[in-house]
Coordinates of C-alpha atoms (C1' of nucleotides) in Angstrom, one line a residue:
Chain A
V13 CA -5.2 -34.0 -32.9
A14 CA -2.4 -33.2 -30.5
R15 CA -1.4 -29.9 -29.0
F16 CA 2.2 -28.6 -29.3
V17 CA 4.0 -25.4 -28.5
L18 CA 6.4 -24.1 -31.2
H19 CA 9.1 -21.6 -30.3
V20 CA 10.1 -19.6 -33.4
D21 CA 13.5 -17.9 -33.0
L22 CA 15.0 -15.8 -35.8
D23 CA 18.7 -16.6 -36.6
E24 CA 21.2 -13.8 -35.8
F25 CA 18.1 -11.5 -36.2
I26 CA 19.6 -8.1 -36.1
A27 CA 22.7 -9.0 -38.2
A28 CA 20.4 -10.7 -40.7
V29 CA 18.2 -7.6 -41.1
E30 CA 21.3 -5.5 -41.8
A31 CA 22.6 -8.1 -44.3
L32 CA 19.2 -8.0 -46.1
R33 CA 19.5 -4.3 -46.9
R34 CA 23.3 -4.5 -47.5
P35 CA 24.0 -7.7 -49.4
E36 CA 27.7 -6.8 -49.4
L37 CA 27.8 -7.7 -45.7
R38 CA 26.9 -11.4 -46.4
G39 CA 29.6 -13.7 -45.2
R40 CA 31.4 -11.0 -43.3
P41 CA 31.8 -10.7 -39.5
V42 CA 29.1 -8.1 -38.6
V43 CA 28.7 -6.7 -35.1
V44 CA 25.6 -4.5 -34.3
G45 CA 25.6 -2.6 -31.0
G46 CA 25.5 0.9 -29.4
S47 CA 26.4 3.8 -31.7
G48 CA 28.4 1.5 -33.9
D49 CA 31.7 3.0 -32.7
P50 CA 33.6 0.1 -31.1
T51 CA 35.8 2.6 -29.1
K52 CA 32.8 3.8 -27.2
R53 CA 30.8 2.4 -24.2
G54 CA 28.3 -0.1 -25.4
V55 CA 27.6 -3.8 -25.8
V56 CA 27.0 -6.2 -28.7
A57 CA 23.3 -6.5 -29.5
T58 CA 23.9 -9.3 -32.1
A59 CA 26.9 -10.7 -33.9
S60 CA 26.7 -12.5 -37.2
Y61 CA 27.7 -16.2 -37.2
E62 CA 31.0 -15.2 -38.9
A63 CA 31.7 -12.8 -36.0
R64 CA 30.9 -15.4 -33.4
R65 CA 33.7 -17.5 -34.8
F66 CA 36.0 -14.9 -33.2
G67 CA 34.4 -15.4 -29.8
I68 CA 32.1 -12.4 -30.1
R69 CA 28.8 -12.8 -28.2
S70 CA 25.7 -10.7 -27.4
G71 CA 26.2 -8.6 -24.3
M72 CA 29.9 -8.4 -24.7
P73 CA 31.5 -4.9 -24.5
L74 CA 32.0 -3.4 -28.0
R75 CA 35.6 -2.6 -27.1
T76 CA 36.2 -6.3 -26.4
A77 CA 34.6 -7.3 -29.6
F78 CA 36.8 -4.9 -31.5
R79 CA 39.9 -6.4 -30.0
R80 CA 38.7 -9.9 -30.9
C81 CA 38.0 -8.9 -34.5
P82 CA 39.2 -5.4 -35.6
D83 CA 38.2 -6.2 -39.2
A84 CA 34.5 -6.8 -38.4
V85 CA 31.9 -4.4 -39.7
F86 CA 30.5 -2.5 -36.7
L87 CA 27.0 -1.0 -37.1
P88 CA 24.8 1.1 -34.9
V89 CA 21.5 -0.2 -33.5
D90 CA 18.7 0.8 -35.9
A91 CA 15.6 0.0 -33.7
P92 CA 13.0 1.1 -36.2
A93 CA 14.4 -1.2 -38.9
Y94 CA 14.3 -4.2 -36.6
H95 CA 10.7 -3.3 -35.4
E96 CA 9.6 -3.3 -39.0
A97 CA 11.2 -6.6 -39.8
S98 CA 9.8 -8.0 -36.6
R99 CA 6.3 -6.9 -37.6
R100 CA 6.6 -8.5 -41.0
V101 CA 7.6 -11.8 -39.4
R102 CA 4.7 -11.6 -36.9
E103 CA 2.4 -11.1 -39.8
V104 CA 3.4 -14.4 -41.3
L105 CA 3.2 -16.2 -38.0
A106 CA -0.3 -14.8 -37.4
E107 CA -1.5 -16.6 -40.5
V108 CA -0.7 -20.0 -38.9
P109 CA -3.8 -21.4 -37.3
G110 CA -3.2 -21.3 -33.5
T111 CA -2.3 -18.9 -30.8
L112 CA 0.6 -16.5 -31.2
E113 CA 2.6 -14.9 -28.3
P114 CA 5.5 -12.7 -29.4
L115 CA 8.4 -12.6 -27.1
G116 CA 10.6 -9.6 -27.8
W117 CA 11.8 -8.6 -31.3
D118 CA 12.9 -12.0 -32.6
E119 CA 11.0 -14.8 -30.9
A120 CA 7.5 -16.0 -30.6
F121 CA 5.5 -19.0 -29.1
L122 CA 2.9 -20.6 -31.3
A123 CA 0.4 -23.0 -29.8
V124 CA -0.8 -25.4 -32.5
E125 CA -2.9 -28.5 -32.9
T126 CA -1.4 -30.9 -35.4
E127 CA -0.5 -34.6 -36.0
D128 CA 2.8 -33.7 -37.6
P129 CA 4.4 -30.8 -35.7
E130 CA 7.8 -31.2 -37.5
A131 CA 6.2 -30.9 -40.9
L132 CA 4.3 -27.8 -39.7
A133 CA 7.4 -26.3 -38.3
R134 CA 9.3 -26.8 -41.6
E135 CA 6.3 -25.1 -43.4
V136 CA 6.4 -22.1 -41.1
Q137 CA 10.1 -21.8 -41.4
A138 CA 9.9 -21.9 -45.2
R139 CA 7.1 -19.4 -45.3
V140 CA 9.0 -16.9 -43.0
L141 CA 12.0 -17.2 -45.2
E142 CA 10.1 -16.7 -48.4
R143 CA 8.1 -13.7 -47.2
T144 CA 10.8 -11.9 -45.2
G145 CA 14.2 -13.2 -46.4
L146 CA 15.0 -14.2 -42.8
W147 CA 15.9 -17.7 -41.5
C148 CA 14.5 -18.9 -38.2
S149 CA 14.9 -22.0 -36.1
I150 CA 11.9 -23.7 -34.5
G151 CA 11.7 -25.7 -31.3
I152 CA 8.8 -28.0 -30.6
G153 CA 7.6 -29.1 -27.2
R154 CA 4.6 -29.9 -25.0
N155 CA 5.1 -26.7 -23.1
T156 CA 7.0 -23.4 -23.5
L157 CA 10.1 -24.5 -21.6
Q158 CA 10.6 -27.5 -23.9
A159 CA 9.9 -25.5 -27.0
K160 CA 12.3 -22.7 -25.9
V161 CA 15.1 -25.1 -25.1
A162 CA 14.5 -27.0 -28.3
S163 CA 14.8 -23.9 -30.6
G164 CA 18.3 -23.4 -29.1
L165 CA 19.2 -27.0 -30.1
A166 CA 17.7 -26.4 -33.5
K167 CA 20.0 -23.5 -34.5
P168 CA 20.8 -22.6 -37.1
R169 CA 18.1 -23.0 -39.7
G170 CA 16.8 -26.2 -37.9
V171 CA 13.8 -27.8 -36.4
F172 CA 14.1 -29.8 -33.1
L173 CA 11.4 -31.8 -31.3
L174 CA 11.8 -32.0 -27.5
T175 CA 8.9 -33.7 -25.7
D176 CA 8.7 -35.6 -22.5
E177 CA 9.8 -38.9 -24.1
R178 CA 13.1 -37.3 -25.3
W179 CA 13.7 -34.8 -22.5
T180 CA 15.9 -36.9 -20.2
E181 CA 17.9 -38.4 -23.1
V182 CA 18.6 -35.0 -24.6
M183 CA 18.9 -32.8 -21.5
G184 CA 20.1 -35.1 -18.7
G185 CA 23.8 -34.7 -19.3
L186 CA 23.8 -31.0 -20.0
P187 CA 24.7 -28.4 -17.3
P188 CA 21.8 -26.8 -15.5
D189 CA 22.3 -23.4 -17.2
A190 CA 21.1 -25.1 -20.4
L191 CA 17.6 -24.5 -18.9
W192 CA 15.6 -21.4 -19.5
G193 CA 15.8 -19.4 -16.3
V194 CA 19.1 -20.8 -14.9
G195 CA 22.0 -18.4 -15.4
P196 CA 25.6 -18.4 -14.4
K197 CA 25.0 -17.4 -10.7
T198 CA 22.4 -20.1 -10.0
A199 CA 24.6 -22.7 -11.9
R200 CA 27.4 -21.9 -9.6
R201 CA 25.2 -22.2 -6.4
L202 CA 23.9 -25.5 -7.7
A203 CA 27.5 -26.7 -8.4
A204 CA 28.4 -25.9 -4.8
L205 CA 25.6 -28.4 -3.8
G206 CA 27.0 -31.0 -6.1
I207 CA 24.4 -30.5 -8.8
R208 CA 26.3 -30.4 -12.1
T209 CA 23.8 -31.7 -14.6
V210 CA 20.1 -31.3 -15.5
A211 CA 19.7 -35.0 -14.4
D212 CA 21.3 -34.2 -11.0
L213 CA 18.8 -31.3 -10.6
A214 CA 15.8 -33.4 -11.6
A215 CA 16.7 -35.9 -8.9
A216 CA 17.2 -33.3 -6.2
D217 CA 14.9 -32.9 -3.2
P218 CA 12.7 -29.8 -3.7
A219 CA 12.6 -29.2 0.0
V220 CA 16.4 -29.2 0.2
L221 CA 16.6 -26.7 -2.7
A222 CA 13.9 -24.6 -1.1
A223 CA 16.0 -24.3 2.0
E224 CA 19.2 -23.6 0.1
L225 CA 17.9 -21.3 -2.7
G226 CA 14.5 -20.0 -1.5
P227 CA 11.0 -21.2 -1.1
A228 CA 9.8 -20.5 -4.6
L229 CA 13.1 -20.8 -6.6
G230 CA 14.2 -24.1 -5.2
P231 CA 11.1 -26.2 -6.1
W232 CA 10.7 -24.4 -9.4
L233 CA 14.2 -25.3 -10.5
V234 CA 13.5 -29.0 -9.9
R235 CA 10.4 -28.7 -12.1
L236 CA 12.4 -27.0 -14.8
A237 CA 15.0 -29.9 -14.8
R238 CA 12.1 -32.4 -15.2
G239 CA 11.0 -30.5 -18.3
E240 CA 7.8 -29.4 -16.6
G241 CA 6.3 -26.0 -17.3
S242 CA 3.3 -24.1 -18.5
A243 CA 1.8 -24.8 -21.8
E244 CA -0.1 -21.6 -21.8
V245 CA 0.5 -19.3 -24.8
H246 CA -1.0 -15.8 -24.2
P247 CA -2.3 -13.9 -27.3
E248 CA -2.4 -10.6 -25.3
P249 CA 0.6 -9.1 -23.5
A250 CA 0.3 -8.8 -19.8
P251 CA -0.3 -5.3 -18.5
A252 CA 3.0 -3.5 -17.9
R253 CA 4.2 -3.2 -14.3
S254 CA 6.7 -0.5 -14.8
R255 CA 8.2 1.9 -17.4
S256 CA 11.7 3.1 -17.1
R257 CA 14.4 5.1 -18.8
E258 CA 18.1 5.0 -18.2
R259 CA 21.3 6.3 -19.7
T260 CA 25.0 5.4 -19.5
F261 CA 27.3 8.3 -20.2
Q262 CA 30.3 8.1 -22.4
E263 CA 32.2 10.0 -19.6
D264 CA 31.3 9.6 -15.9
L265 CA 29.4 12.5 -14.5
A266 CA 31.2 14.2 -11.6
D267 CA 29.0 17.2 -11.2
P268 CA 25.9 16.6 -9.0
D269 CA 24.0 19.3 -10.9
A270 CA 24.5 17.4 -14.1
V271 CA 23.2 14.3 -12.4
R272 CA 20.1 16.2 -11.2
A273 CA 19.5 17.6 -14.7
E274 CA 19.7 14.1 -16.1
V275 CA 17.2 12.7 -13.5
R276 CA 14.7 15.5 -14.5
R277 CA 15.1 14.6 -18.2
L278 CA 14.6 10.9 -17.6
A279 CA 11.7 11.5 -15.3
A280 CA 10.0 13.5 -18.0
E281 CA 10.6 10.7 -20.6
A282 CA 9.2 8.1 -18.1
A283 CA 6.2 10.3 -17.6
R284 CA 5.4 10.3 -21.3
D285 CA 5.7 6.5 -21.3
V286 CA 3.4 6.3 -18.2
A287 CA 0.8 8.5 -19.9
E288 CA 0.7 5.9 -22.8
E289 CA -0.4 3.2 -20.3
A290 CA -3.4 5.2 -19.2
R291 CA -2.7 4.2 -15.6
P292 CA -1.0 6.3 -13.0
A293 CA 2.3 5.6 -11.3
T294 CA 2.5 4.7 -7.7
R295 CA 6.3 4.8 -6.9
V296 CA 9.4 6.2 -8.5
T297 CA 12.8 4.6 -8.3
V298 CA 16.1 6.4 -9.2
K299 CA 19.0 4.2 -10.1
L300 CA 22.6 5.4 -10.0
R301 CA 25.6 3.4 -11.2
F302 CA 28.8 4.8 -9.6
A303 CA 32.2 4.3 -11.1
P304 CA 33.5 1.8 -11.5
F305 CA 30.3 -0.3 -11.6
R306 CA 28.3 -0.2 -8.3
T307 CA 24.6 0.2 -8.7
R308 CA 22.3 1.6 -6.1
T309 CA 18.6 2.4 -6.1
R310 CA 16.3 4.6 -4.0
T311 CA 12.5 4.5 -4.1
V312 CA 9.9 7.1 -3.2
P313 CA 6.1 6.4 -3.2
L314 CA 4.0 9.1 -4.8
P315 CA 1.8 10.9 -2.3
V316 CA -1.1 10.0 -4.6
P317 CA -1.0 8.0 -7.8
A318 CA 0.0 10.3 -10.7
A319 CA 1.1 10.3 -14.3
G320 CA 2.1 13.9 -14.8
R321 CA 5.6 15.1 -15.5
E322 CA 5.7 17.4 -12.5
A323 CA 4.7 14.7 -10.0
L324 CA 7.2 12.2 -11.4
E325 CA 10.0 14.7 -11.5
A326 CA 9.4 15.8 -7.9
A327 CA 9.4 12.2 -6.7
A328 CA 12.5 11.4 -8.7
L329 CA 14.4 14.4 -7.3
A330 CA 13.3 13.4 -3.8
A331 CA 14.7 9.9 -4.4
L332 CA 17.9 11.4 -5.7
D333 CA 18.2 13.5 -2.5
R334 CA 18.6 10.3 -0.6
F335 CA 21.9 9.6 -2.3
E336 CA 25.3 10.8 -1.3
L337 CA 26.7 12.2 -4.6
D338 CA 30.3 11.9 -3.7
R339 CA 31.5 9.7 -6.5
P340 CA 31.4 9.9 -10.3
V341 CA 28.2 8.5 -11.9
R342 CA 28.3 6.4 -15.1
L343 CA 24.5 5.7 -15.3
V344 CA 21.3 7.4 -14.2
G345 CA 17.9 5.7 -14.4
V346 CA 14.3 6.5 -13.5
R347 CA 11.6 3.9 -13.2
A348 CA 7.9 4.4 -12.5
E349 CA 5.8 1.6 -11.1
L350 CA 2.3 1.5 -12.5
R351 CA -0.9 0.9 -10.6
P352 CA -2.3 -2.5 -11.6
P353 CA -5.4 -2.4 -13.9
G354 CA -8.8 -2.7 -12.4
Chain B
dT29 C1' 38.0 -7.1 -21.3
dC30 C1' 35.1 -3.4 -19.0
dT31 C1' 30.6 -4.2 -18.8
dG32 C1' 23.4 -1.1 -22.9
dG33 C1' 18.5 -0.6 -22.1
dG34 C1' 14.0 -2.3 -21.1
dG35 C1' 11.7 -5.4 -18.5
dT36 C1' 10.0 -9.4 -14.8
dC37 C1' 10.2 -11.9 -10.7
dC38 C1' 12.3 -13.5 -6.2
dT39 C1' 14.6 -12.9 -1.7
dA40 C1' 16.0 -11.0 2.7
dG41 C1' 15.4 -8.0 6.3
dG42 C1' 13.1 -4.6 9.0
dA43 C1' 8.8 -2.2 10.5
dC44 C1' 4.5 -2.8 12.2
dC45 C1' 0.5 -5.0 14.0
dC46 C1' -2.3 -8.3 16.7
Chain C
dT6 C1' 14.9 -7.9 32.5
dC7 C1' 14.5 -10.2 28.8
dT8 C1' 11.8 -10.4 25.7
dG9 C1' 6.6 -15.4 21.3
dG10 C1' 4.8 -16.1 17.0
dG11 C1' 2.6 -15.1 13.2
dG12 C1' 1.1 -12.1 9.1
dT13 C1' 1.7 -8.3 5.9
dC14 C1' 3.9 -4.4 3.9
dC15 C1' 7.9 -2.0 2.3
dT16 C1' 12.6 -1.4 0.5
dA17 C1' 16.9 -2.7 -1.7
dG18 C1' 19.4 -5.8 -4.2
dG19 C1' 20.0 -9.5 -7.3
dA20 C1' 19.2 -12.9 -11.1
dC21 C1' 17.6 -13.6 -15.4
dC22 C1' 15.7 -12.7 -20.0
dC23 C1' 15.5 -10.5 -24.7

DNA sequence: TCTGGGGTCCTAGGACCC
DNA sequence: TCTGGGGTCCTAGGACCC
């Protein structure tokens, strides 16, 4: 039997969960994000396919989405509901013989051994729909990169096979940001080097890209373009490296004392998260986003690794003291780096 | 247009040491 | 007066992903 990696990706996940419990939403443009008030600060978490027809996309400011489609239904993010739906989907996937690696709320890799991966994928897709009412798309590859890219090509409600034999034919003509790990910035830097397609990137000299983009990044990009990647699927999540809390304010904070108070609050929340990890923190970083949108960070090592609220608060306040609080602040964040296990 | 929150990994530059 | 060549650690920023 042959080994394949499946990437299972729920279709318009959050919007689909909302439509499940409110059937009257079916067929309507639905936008889920923030508090559900499109006049407030926040971004789109998921837009239904109907809303996407108006150009609404994940990550877009809610205010922009509202302008594009004032008649859309705007809903607040209901994280517990999505976690529950996610758990039920995972339950179904865990019954498939193979190794399961969840990836966020609405995706998972599944390493399987089969002679007919497409038939298996169709079966998984049907079972998820039957048991949860949710549609997914499934990409099939020899490694996680191929599977991940394939699920995007499968959408919606599809199955797509993308192994070595078909990689060049399917991917060669696409822009580099079709690859998992290449975003708009890297795509622009590649374009400046004359690299405009995945085929261009696959044919590029790794040493040249290393010099242009960095010793690790350059050669890695060439491997991506060739469809090469890890086939490892990890049943256990990697130990967390950090825990963080951050908050964007509806109105910018002009008062330094209010910023201090928020830093203390976030440090206390981060301390609770750290305590759950059963490992102490080693460094604390405070992040401030100044109006209009300039982000700065300051990091302070803890004198001795600690998980307590007092220690994290003290370190966070020390980091905050290294800022000049002379401009309004729109976001405050506190991040604790954890000591690696062992 | 006005840009969330929670993460991971990479890079560049400076400090420091031998 | 004109200052090598690593290696490692630390910090800040950035890119990307879900």
